[in-house]
């Protein structure tokens, strides 16, 4: 039921009011007596939030409704409001047709594997502890979590006076960023700042292809940088002072190097570039790799010695702040780095980059193909990690063969410090997958 980032899918078919009701019932039946509920700006959010709240109350739990708020605001709010769990109704960067449900613990960490399994079991088996009319829980409304999030960021970041920043909110819920930057003394322009769950300004996912307006505006003005969020404000991407999109792995490298010191570790998924390894090696730090998904990065960020967690998708986690990817906090942290160290473009250009190749192959049975891929790698006695797919380790590069979570595809990634070597590793990985796929049709 839970993917790598919570429950998510098309409204009316995969995500329904009935599902939200069931999750609410399961939460209260699992003993979460006080639940914070927030949502992003999608049109379907009100319906789903109401259904989930009804489920919680029907099983004796109390609901604190914080309304429209960024995911990291709600995640932090679980602790601020002394609740047992939090729920955000959001599909994050997915299109307007979708919505979803993501669950949070008081630490700001998304529900871990064990907690997700417990909720799934209750929903699938309809094991709910329904109360009679005397035991129905309450629903209250709480204003102020947005302001509390702004205050928290302002208390943690300094030195931004006079910086020029453009913030592309993407018609989503991420208004906290602009408010915090203003409080910190920045001159702020906004794009797509009107909340609209249809996302008319641009697609919700912030990437090089969707942020052309932000790139043009930053490049045509005296702005020091541009910031962009997805629909619920947990992801954050950046544009440098030249109007150039900052590559995702390089932004991860900058954050990681800033956060980590000698002997410390940064949690990052298996598909993270060698650029991050090299940036950390320069300061005596290292990468500890996780399965793909910010949930798994957050889980690893709880380990001793891990001071930062990041995923190239735009999820940035400072465990001492919160275990939720916090787009507004990341935006202000990046702005502080620019204010202190100078142009973002200069910092990006100073990082080593390496050729990386990606493709996807259509397959009929992903699980069977992956089993054959792993068998081949074992037969060849190659060093590999099977944490999430098959990542093959070489002295000068790596390849990752991983099944798609939503499609009948196997994805292939290869990277090496030498361009020719990267092509060789990529070709070899493609051949392994092609042979595994062909074996299943014989």
Coordinates of C-alpha atoms in Angstrom, one line a residue:
X1 CA 0.0 0.0 0.0
X2 CA 2.9 2.3 0.8
X3 CA 5.4 3.2 -1.9
X4 CA 8.7 4.9 -1.3
X5 CA 7.0 8.1 -0.3
X6 CA 3.7 7.1 1.3
X7 CA 0.4 6.3 -0.4
X8 CA 0.0 8.0 -3.7
X9 CA -2.1 7.6 -6.8
X10 CA -4.9 8.9 -9.0
X11 CA -7.9 10.3 -7.2
X12 CA -11.1 8.3 -7.6
X13 CA -9.5 5.1 -8.5
X14 CA -6.3 4.5 -6.5
X15 CA -6.8 7.2 -3.8
X16 CA -10.4 7.5 -2.5
X17 CA -12.3 8.8 0.5
X18 CA -12.9 5.2 1.5
X19 CA -9.1 4.6 1.6
X20 CA -8.5 7.8 3.6
X21 CA -11.3 6.7 6.1
X22 CA -9.6 3.3 6.4
X23 CA -6.2 4.8 7.1
X24 CA -7.7 7.1 9.7
X25 CA -9.4 4.2 11.4
X26 CA -6.2 2.2 11.4
X27 CA -4.2 5.1 12.9
X28 CA -6.5 5.4 15.9
X29 CA -6.9 1.6 16.3
X30 CA -3.0 1.4 16.5
X31 CA -3.1 3.7 19.5
X32 CA -2.3 7.1 17.9
X33 CA -4.7 9.1 20.1
X34 CA -3.9 12.6 18.9
X35 CA -3.3 13.1 15.1
X36 CA -2.3 16.3 13.3
X37 CA -3.8 16.5 9.8
X38 CA -2.7 19.0 7.1
X39 CA -3.0 19.0 3.3
X40 CA -1.5 20.6 0.2
X41 CA -3.6 22.8 -2.2
X42 CA -5.1 20.0 -4.4
X43 CA -8.8 20.2 -5.0
X44 CA -9.3 16.7 -3.6
X45 CA -7.5 17.4 -0.4
X46 CA -10.5 18.7 1.6
X47 CA -12.5 15.5 0.8
X48 CA -9.7 13.2 1.8
X49 CA -8.7 15.1 4.9
X50 CA -12.4 15.0 6.1
X51 CA -12.6 11.3 5.4
X52 CA -9.3 10.5 7.2
X53 CA -10.4 12.7 10.2
X54 CA -13.7 10.9 10.4
X55 CA -11.8 7.6 10.5
X56 CA -9.6 8.7 13.3
X57 CA -12.5 10.0 15.3
X58 CA -14.6 6.9 14.7
X59 CA -12.0 4.9 16.5
X60 CA -11.7 7.3 19.4
X61 CA -8.8 9.5 18.3
X62 CA -8.6 13.3 18.4
X63 CA -7.8 15.3 15.2
X64 CA -5.9 18.6 15.1
X65 CA -6.6 20.1 11.7
X66 CA -3.9 22.6 10.6
X67 CA -5.4 23.2 7.1
X68 CA -3.2 23.9 4.1
X69 CA 0.5 23.7 5.0
X70 CA 3.8 22.4 3.6
X71 CA 4.6 18.8 4.4
X72 CA 7.6 19.7 6.6
X73 CA 5.4 22.2 8.6
X74 CA 2.9 19.4 9.4
X75 CA 5.7 16.9 10.2
X76 CA 7.3 19.4 12.6
X77 CA 3.9 20.2 14.0
X78 CA 3.4 16.7 15.3
X79 CA 6.0 17.6 18.0
X80 CA 4.9 21.2 18.4
X81 CA 1.3 20.2 19.1
X82 CA 2.2 17.2 21.3
X83 CA 0.5 14.7 19.0
X84 CA 1.2 11.0 18.5
X85 CA 1.2 11.1 14.7
X86 CA 0.8 13.4 11.7
X87 CA -0.9 13.0 8.3
X88 CA -0.3 15.1 5.2
X89 CA -2.8 14.7 2.4
X90 CA -0.5 15.3 -0.6
X91 CA 0.8 13.8 -3.8
X92 CA 3.9 15.9 -3.5
X93 CA 5.3 16.5 -7.0
X94 CA 2.7 14.4 -8.8
X95 CA 0.2 16.0 -11.2
X96 CA -3.1 17.5 -10.1
X97 CA -5.0 14.3 -10.9
X98 CA -3.2 12.6 -8.0
X99 CA -3.3 12.8 -4.3
X100 CA -2.0 10.7 -1.4
X101 CA -1.4 10.1 2.3
X102 CA 1.9 10.4 4.1
X103 CA 2.2 9.6 7.8
X104 CA 4.6 11.2 10.3
X105 CA 6.0 10.4 13.8
X106 CA 6.7 13.1 16.5
X107 CA 10.4 13.1 15.5
X108 CA 9.5 14.4 12.1
X109 CA 10.4 11.1 10.5
X110 CA 7.9 9.4 8.1
X111 CA 6.5 6.2 9.4
X112 CA 9.1 3.5 9.2
X113 CA 8.7 0.0 7.7
X114 CA 7.3 -1.5 10.9
X115 CA 4.7 1.3 11.4
X116 CA 3.7 1.2 7.7
X117 CA 3.2 -2.6 7.9
X118 CA 1.0 -2.2 10.9
X119 CA -1.3 0.3 9.2
X120 CA -1.4 -1.8 6.0
X121 CA -2.4 -4.9 8.0
X122 CA -5.3 -3.2 9.6
X123 CA -6.5 -1.6 6.4
X124 CA -6.2 -4.8 4.3
X125 CA -7.9 -6.9 7.0
X126 CA -10.3 -4.2 8.2
X127 CA -9.2 -4.6 11.8
X128 CA -10.6 -1.5 13.4
X129 CA -11.5 -0.7 17.0
X130 CA -14.7 1.3 16.3
X131 CA -16.2 3.3 19.3
X132 CA -19.8 3.7 20.2
X133 CA -21.4 7.2 20.2
X134 CA -19.8 8.0 23.6
X135 CA -16.2 7.4 22.5
X136 CA -16.0 9.4 19.3
X137 CA -13.0 11.6 19.2
X138 CA -12.9 15.4 18.7
X139 CA -11.7 17.5 15.8
X140 CA -10.2 20.9 16.5
X141 CA -8.5 23.5 14.2
X142 CA -5.2 25.1 14.9
X143 CA -3.7 28.2 13.4
X144 CA -0.1 29.2 13.7
X145 CA 2.0 26.3 12.4
X146 CA 3.1 28.3 9.4
X147 CA 4.3 31.1 11.6
X148 CA 6.0 28.6 13.9
X149 CA 7.9 27.1 11.0
X150 CA 9.0 30.6 9.9
X151 CA 10.2 31.4 13.4
X152 CA 12.1 28.1 13.7
X153 CA 14.0 28.8 10.4
X154 CA 14.8 32.4 11.4
X155 CA 16.2 31.2 14.7
X156 CA 18.5 28.7 12.9
X157 CA 19.8 30.8 9.9
X158 CA 21.5 34.1 9.8
X159 CA 23.5 36.5 7.6
X160 CA 21.1 36.9 4.6
X161 CA 20.6 40.6 4.7
X162 CA 20.4 42.2 1.3
X163 CA 20.4 39.0 -0.7
X164 CA 18.2 38.9 -3.8
X165 CA 16.2 35.7 -4.1
X166 CA 13.4 34.6 -6.5
X167 CA 11.1 31.9 -5.1
X168 CA 9.0 29.8 -7.4
X169 CA 6.3 28.3 -5.2
X170 CA 4.8 26.3 -8.1
X171 CA 1.2 27.2 -7.0
X172 CA 1.8 24.9 -4.1
X173 CA 1.8 25.1 -0.3
X174 CA 5.4 26.3 0.2
X175 CA 4.8 29.9 1.2
X176 CA 6.9 29.5 4.3
X177 CA 10.1 29.9 2.3
X178 CA 9.3 33.4 1.0
X179 CA 8.1 34.5 4.4
X180 CA 11.2 33.2 6.2
X181 CA 13.6 34.8 3.6
X182 CA 11.8 38.2 4.1
X183 CA 12.2 37.9 7.8
X184 CA 15.9 37.1 7.4
X185 CA 16.4 40.4 5.4
X186 CA 16.3 39.2 1.8
X187 CA 14.7 41.0 -1.1
X188 CA 12.3 38.4 -2.4
X189 CA 10.4 38.1 -5.7
X190 CA 7.9 35.2 -6.2
X191 CA 6.6 33.2 -9.1
X192 CA 3.5 31.1 -9.1
X193 CA 2.7 32.1 -5.6
X194 CA -1.1 31.8 -5.9
X195 CA -2.1 28.5 -4.3
X196 CA -3.9 26.5 -7.0
X197 CA -4.2 22.7 -6.9
X198 CA -4.4 22.5 -10.7
X199 CA -0.8 23.8 -10.9
X200 CA -1.4 26.2 -13.8
X201 CA 2.0 27.9 -13.7
X202 CA 4.1 24.8 -14.2
X203 CA 4.1 21.1 -13.5
X204 CA 4.5 20.5 -9.8
X205 CA 7.9 18.7 -10.0
X206 CA 10.7 21.2 -10.0
X207 CA 13.4 20.3 -12.5
X208 CA 15.5 21.7 -15.3
X209 CA 12.6 21.3 -17.8
X210 CA 9.8 22.8 -15.7
X211 CA 11.7 25.8 -14.2
X212 CA 12.4 27.7 -17.4
X213 CA 10.5 30.8 -16.2
X214 CA 12.5 30.8 -13.0
X215 CA 15.7 30.5 -14.9
X216 CA 14.8 33.3 -17.2
X217 CA 13.8 35.7 -14.4
X218 CA 16.9 35.0 -12.3
X219 CA 19.2 35.3 -15.3
X220 CA 17.6 38.6 -16.4
X221 CA 17.7 40.3 -13.0
X222 CA 20.3 40.9 -10.2
X223 CA 19.0 37.9 -8.3
X224 CA 21.6 36.0 -6.4
X225 CA 19.7 32.7 -6.7
X226 CA 16.4 31.1 -7.4
X227 CA 14.5 28.6 -5.3
X228 CA 11.8 26.2 -6.4
X229 CA 9.4 23.8 -4.6
X230 CA 7.0 21.1 -5.5
X231 CA 3.3 21.1 -4.5
X232 CA 3.8 20.3 -0.8
X233 CA 7.1 22.1 -0.2
X234 CA 9.2 19.2 0.9
X235 CA 11.4 19.2 -2.2
X236 CA 13.7 22.1 -3.1
X237 CA 15.7 22.8 -6.2
X238 CA 17.9 25.8 -7.1
X239 CA 18.9 28.1 -10.0
X240 CA 22.2 30.0 -9.8
X241 CA 22.8 33.7 -10.4
X242 CA 23.3 33.0 -14.1
X243 CA 19.9 31.5 -14.5
X244 CA 21.3 28.0 -14.8
X245 CA 19.6 25.0 -13.1
X246 CA 21.8 23.5 -10.4
X247 CA 22.2 19.8 -11.2
X248 CA 20.6 17.7 -8.5
X249 CA 23.6 15.6 -7.6
X250 CA 25.7 18.8 -7.4
X251 CA 23.3 20.5 -5.1
X252 CA 23.4 17.3 -2.9
X253 CA 27.2 17.5 -2.9
X254 CA 27.1 21.2 -1.8
X255 CA 24.7 20.5 1.1
X256 CA 26.6 17.4 2.1
X257 CA 30.0 19.1 2.2
X258 CA 28.6 22.0 4.1
X259 CA 27.0 19.7 6.8
X260 CA 29.7 17.0 7.2
X261 CA 33.2 17.0 8.7
X262 CA 36.0 14.6 9.3
X263 CA 34.8 11.1 10.1
X264 CA 31.1 12.0 9.6
X265 CA 28.7 10.5 7.2
X266 CA 26.0 11.6 4.8
X267 CA 23.0 9.3 3.9
X268 CA 22.2 9.2 0.2
X269 CA 20.5 6.6 -2.1
X270 CA 22.3 4.1 -4.2
X271 CA 21.8 6.1 -7.4
X272 CA 23.8 9.1 -6.1
X273 CA 26.7 10.4 -8.2
X274 CA 30.4 9.9 -7.4
X275 CA 30.5 13.7 -7.3
X276 CA 29.1 13.5 -3.8
X277 CA 31.7 10.9 -2.7
X278 CA 34.5 13.1 -4.0
X279 CA 33.1 16.3 -2.4
X280 CA 32.9 14.6 1.0
X281 CA 36.3 12.9 0.7
X282 CA 37.8 16.4 0.4
X283 CA 36.6 17.1 4.0
X284 CA 37.2 13.7 5.4
X285 CA 33.6 12.6 5.3
X286 CA 31.9 9.7 3.4
X287 CA 28.6 8.5 2.0
X288 CA 26.4 5.7 3.5
X289 CA 24.1 4.5 0.8
X290 CA 20.4 3.7 1.3
X291 CA 17.5 2.4 -0.8
X292 CA 16.0 4.9 -3.1
X293 CA 13.3 7.1 -1.4
X294 CA 13.5 9.9 1.2
X295 CA 11.8 7.5 3.8
X296 CA 14.9 5.3 3.7
X297 CA 17.3 8.3 3.7
X298 CA 15.6 9.6 6.8
X299 CA 15.8 6.2 8.5
X300 CA 19.6 6.1 7.9
X301 CA 19.9 9.7 9.1
X302 CA 19.0 8.4 12.6
X303 CA 22.3 6.4 12.8
X304 CA 25.1 7.8 14.9
X305 CA 27.6 9.9 12.9
X306 CA 25.1 10.7 10.1
X307 CA 24.8 14.4 10.0
X308 CA 22.8 15.0 6.8
X309 CA 20.7 13.0 4.4
X310 CA 19.9 13.9 0.8
X311 CA 18.2 12.5 -2.3
X312 CA 18.9 14.0 -5.7
X313 CA 15.1 14.3 -6.2
X314 CA 15.3 17.4 -4.0
X315 CA 14.8 16.0 -0.5
X316 CA 17.2 17.4 2.1
X317 CA 17.3 16.3 5.7
X318 CA 19.2 17.7 8.6
X319 CA 18.5 15.2 11.5
X320 CA 19.3 17.7 14.2
X321 CA 16.5 20.0 12.8
X322 CA 14.0 17.4 11.7
X323 CA 13.9 14.0 10.0
X324 CA 11.4 15.3 7.4
X325 CA 12.8 16.7 4.1
X326 CA 12.3 20.4 4.8
X327 CA 12.3 22.5 1.6
X328 CA 11.9 25.9 3.3
X329 CA 14.8 25.2 5.7
X330 CA 16.9 23.9 2.8
X331 CA 16.2 27.1 0.8
X332 CA 17.3 29.4 3.6
X333 CA 20.4 27.3 4.3
X334 CA 21.4 27.5 0.7
X335 CA 20.8 31.2 0.7
X336 CA 23.0 31.5 3.7
X337 CA 25.8 29.6 2.0
X338 CA 25.6 32.0 -1.0
X339 CA 25.6 35.1 1.3
X340 CA 28.7 33.8 3.1
X341 CA 30.7 32.1 0.2
X342 CA 29.7 34.1 -2.9
X343 CA 28.1 33.1 -6.2
X344 CA 26.3 29.8 -6.3
X345 CA 27.5 29.2 -9.9
X346 CA 31.1 29.5 -8.8
X347 CA 30.6 26.8 -6.1
X348 CA 28.9 24.5 -8.6
X349 CA 31.6 25.0 -11.3
X350 CA 34.3 24.0 -8.7
X351 CA 32.7 20.5 -8.2
X352 CA 34.0 17.6 -10.2
X353 CA 31.4 16.0 -12.5
X354 CA 31.4 12.7 -14.2
X355 CA 29.5 11.1 -17.2
X356 CA 26.4 9.3 -16.2
X357 CA 24.2 7.2 -18.5
X358 CA 20.6 6.1 -17.9
X359 CA 18.0 4.0 -19.8
X360 CA 15.0 1.8 -19.1
X361 CA 14.2 -1.6 -20.7
X362 CA 10.6 -2.9 -21.0
X363 CA 10.2 -6.3 -19.3
X364 CA 7.3 -8.7 -18.7
X365 CA 8.3 -9.8 -15.2
X366 CA 10.5 -7.4 -13.3
X367 CA 11.0 -9.7 -10.3
X368 CA 12.2 -12.6 -12.5
X369 CA 14.5 -10.4 -14.5
X370 CA 16.1 -9.0 -11.4
X371 CA 16.6 -12.5 -10.0
X372 CA 18.5 -13.4 -13.2
X373 CA 20.5 -10.2 -13.1
X374 CA 21.6 -10.9 -9.6
X375 CA 22.5 -14.5 -10.5
X376 CA 24.6 -13.3 -13.4
X377 CA 26.5 -10.9 -11.2
X378 CA 27.1 -13.6 -8.6
X379 CA 28.4 -15.9 -11.3
X380 CA 30.8 -13.2 -12.5
X381 CA 32.0 -12.7 -8.9
X382 CA 31.4 -8.9 -9.1
X383 CA 31.1 -6.9 -6.0
X384 CA 27.5 -5.7 -5.6
X385 CA 24.9 -4.4 -3.2
X386 CA 21.3 -5.8 -3.4
X387 CA 19.8 -3.3 -1.0
X388 CA 17.6 -1.8 -3.8
X389 CA 18.0 -3.5 -7.1
X390 CA 21.6 -4.5 -7.9
X391 CA 24.3 -1.9 -7.6
X392 CA 27.6 -3.3 -9.0
X393 CA 30.7 -1.7 -7.5
X394 CA 33.9 -1.1 -9.5
X395 CA 37.1 0.7 -8.5
X396 CA 36.4 3.5 -11.0
X397 CA 32.6 3.5 -11.3
X398 CA 29.3 1.8 -10.6
X399 CA 26.2 0.5 -12.3
X400 CA 22.7 0.2 -10.8
X401 CA 20.0 -2.1 -12.2
X402 CA 16.7 -1.4 -10.4
X403 CA 13.1 -2.3 -11.2
X404 CA 10.6 0.6 -11.6
X405 CA 8.2 1.0 -8.7
X406 CA 5.3 1.8 -11.0
X407 CA 6.0 0.5 -14.5
X408 CA 7.0 -2.7 -16.2
X409 CA 10.5 -1.4 -16.6
X410 CA 14.0 -2.2 -15.4
X411 CA 16.1 1.0 -15.1
X412 CA 19.8 1.1 -15.7
X413 CA 22.3 3.7 -14.5
X414 CA 26.1 3.8 -15.0
X415 CA 28.7 6.3 -13.9
X416 CA 32.5 6.4 -14.0
X417 CA 35.2 9.1 -13.7
X418 CA 36.4 8.3 -17.2
X419 CA 33.9 8.9 -20.2
X420 CA 35.0 5.8 -22.1
X421 CA 34.8 3.6 -18.9
X422 CA 31.3 5.0 -18.2
X423 CA 30.2 3.8 -21.7
X424 CA 31.7 0.4 -21.1
X425 CA 30.0 -0.1 -17.8
X426 CA 26.7 1.1 -19.3
X427 CA 26.9 -1.3 -22.2
X428 CA 27.8 -4.2 -19.9
X429 CA 24.8 -3.5 -17.6
X430 CA 22.5 -3.2 -20.6
X431 CA 23.7 -6.6 -21.9
X432 CA 23.2 -8.2 -18.5
X433 CA 19.6 -7.0 -18.3
X434 CA 18.9 -7.8 -22.0
X435 CA 20.1 -11.4 -21.5
X436 CA 18.0 -11.7 -18.3
X437 CA 14.9 -10.4 -20.1
X438 CA 15.5 -12.7 -23.1
X439 CA 16.0 -15.8 -20.9
X440 CA 12.4 -15.3 -19.6
X441 CA 11.0 -15.6 -23.1
X442 CA 12.7 -18.8 -24.1

